[in-house]
């Protein structure tokens, strides 16, 4: 009985991220972005409703603003 492999080979970009510096740089970048997100969300949650209104942010929009700060508008 023949065995067929269905695993596709990694493309060059994906293979590069799995090796050495690329992998750790991506890991560090993800960690830094997550810390920006949590810090932004925490700081906005500490503001009063009036201060948030002055900034044009509602309480329900805090997570969205924090996501945009950390990951950009394409989230």
GROMACS .gro file of C-alpha atoms in nm:
model
   75
    1UNK     CA    1   0.000   0.000   0.000
    2UNK     CA    2   0.142   0.339  -0.101
    3UNK     CA    3   0.158   0.632   0.134
    4UNK     CA    4   0.092   0.976  -0.009
    5UNK     CA    5   0.222   1.281   0.169
    6UNK     CA    6  -0.022   1.571   0.186
    7UNK     CA    7   0.206   1.806   0.375
    8UNK     CA    8   0.289   2.113   0.171
    9UNK     CA    9   0.646   2.244   0.192
   10UNK     CA   10   0.707   2.566   0.381
   11UNK     CA   11   0.754   2.869   0.164
   12UNK     CA   12   1.071   3.073   0.210
   13UNK     CA   13   0.905   3.342   0.423
   14UNK     CA   14   0.752   3.094   0.665
   15UNK     CA   15   1.073   2.895   0.686
   16UNK     CA   16   1.269   3.211   0.765
   17UNK     CA   17   1.043   3.296   1.059
   18UNK     CA   18   1.097   2.954   1.210
   19UNK     CA   19   1.474   2.990   1.213
   20UNK     CA   20   1.686   3.175   1.464
   21UNK     CA   21   1.650   3.550   1.482
   22UNK     CA   22   1.327   3.576   1.284
   23UNK     CA   23   1.136   3.353   1.523
   24UNK     CA   24   1.258   3.532   1.835
   25UNK     CA   25   1.205   3.875   1.679
   26UNK     CA   26   0.845   3.782   1.599
   27UNK     CA   27   0.796   3.646   1.950
   28UNK     CA   28   0.939   3.964   2.104
   29UNK     CA   29   0.728   4.183   1.875
   30UNK     CA   30   0.412   3.999   1.976
   31UNK     CA   31   0.497   4.033   2.343
   32UNK     CA   32   0.570   4.406   2.309
   33UNK     CA   33   0.242   4.466   2.124
   34UNK     CA   34   0.046   4.272   2.387
   35UNK     CA   35   0.203   4.483   2.662
   36UNK     CA   36   0.107   4.803   2.476
   37UNK     CA   37  -0.250   4.671   2.450
   38UNK     CA   38  -0.282   4.580   2.819
   39UNK     CA   39  -0.117   4.900   2.939
   40UNK     CA   40  -0.335   5.121   2.717
   41UNK     CA   41  -0.652   4.940   2.825
   42UNK     CA   42  -0.557   4.963   3.193
   43UNK     CA   43  -0.475   5.334   3.172
   44UNK     CA   44  -0.798   5.414   2.987
   45UNK     CA   45  -1.002   5.215   3.240
   46UNK     CA   46  -0.852   5.429   3.518
   47UNK     CA   47  -0.990   5.749   3.362
   48UNK     CA   48  -1.323   5.892   3.472
   49UNK     CA   49  -1.619   5.894   3.236
   50UNK     CA   50  -1.579   6.269   3.195
   51UNK     CA   51  -1.211   6.237   3.098
   52UNK     CA   52  -1.299   5.966   2.848
   53UNK     CA   53  -1.574   6.186   2.703
   54UNK     CA   54  -1.321   6.469   2.664
   55UNK     CA   55  -1.107   6.229   2.459
   56UNK     CA   56  -1.408   6.117   2.255
   57UNK     CA   57  -1.392   5.759   2.386
   58UNK     CA   58  -1.682   5.569   2.539
   59UNK     CA   59  -1.632   5.300   2.803
   60UNK     CA   60  -1.739   5.038   2.550
   61UNK     CA   61  -1.476   5.163   2.304
   62UNK     CA   62  -1.176   5.124   2.534
   63UNK     CA   63  -1.082   4.778   2.406
   64UNK     CA   64  -1.109   4.894   2.044
   65UNK     CA   65  -0.884   5.194   2.110
   66UNK     CA   66  -0.630   4.975   2.291
   67UNK     CA   67  -0.629   4.723   2.005
   68UNK     CA   68  -0.572   5.002   1.752
   69UNK     CA   69  -0.289   5.142   1.964
   70UNK     CA   70  -0.113   4.806   1.979
   71UNK     CA   71  -0.193   4.638   1.649
   72UNK     CA   72  -0.304   4.917   1.414
   73UNK     CA   73  -0.637   4.988   1.248
   74UNK     CA   74  -0.647   4.661   1.054
   75UNK     CA   75  -0.740   4.456   1.361
   0.00000   0.00000   0.00000
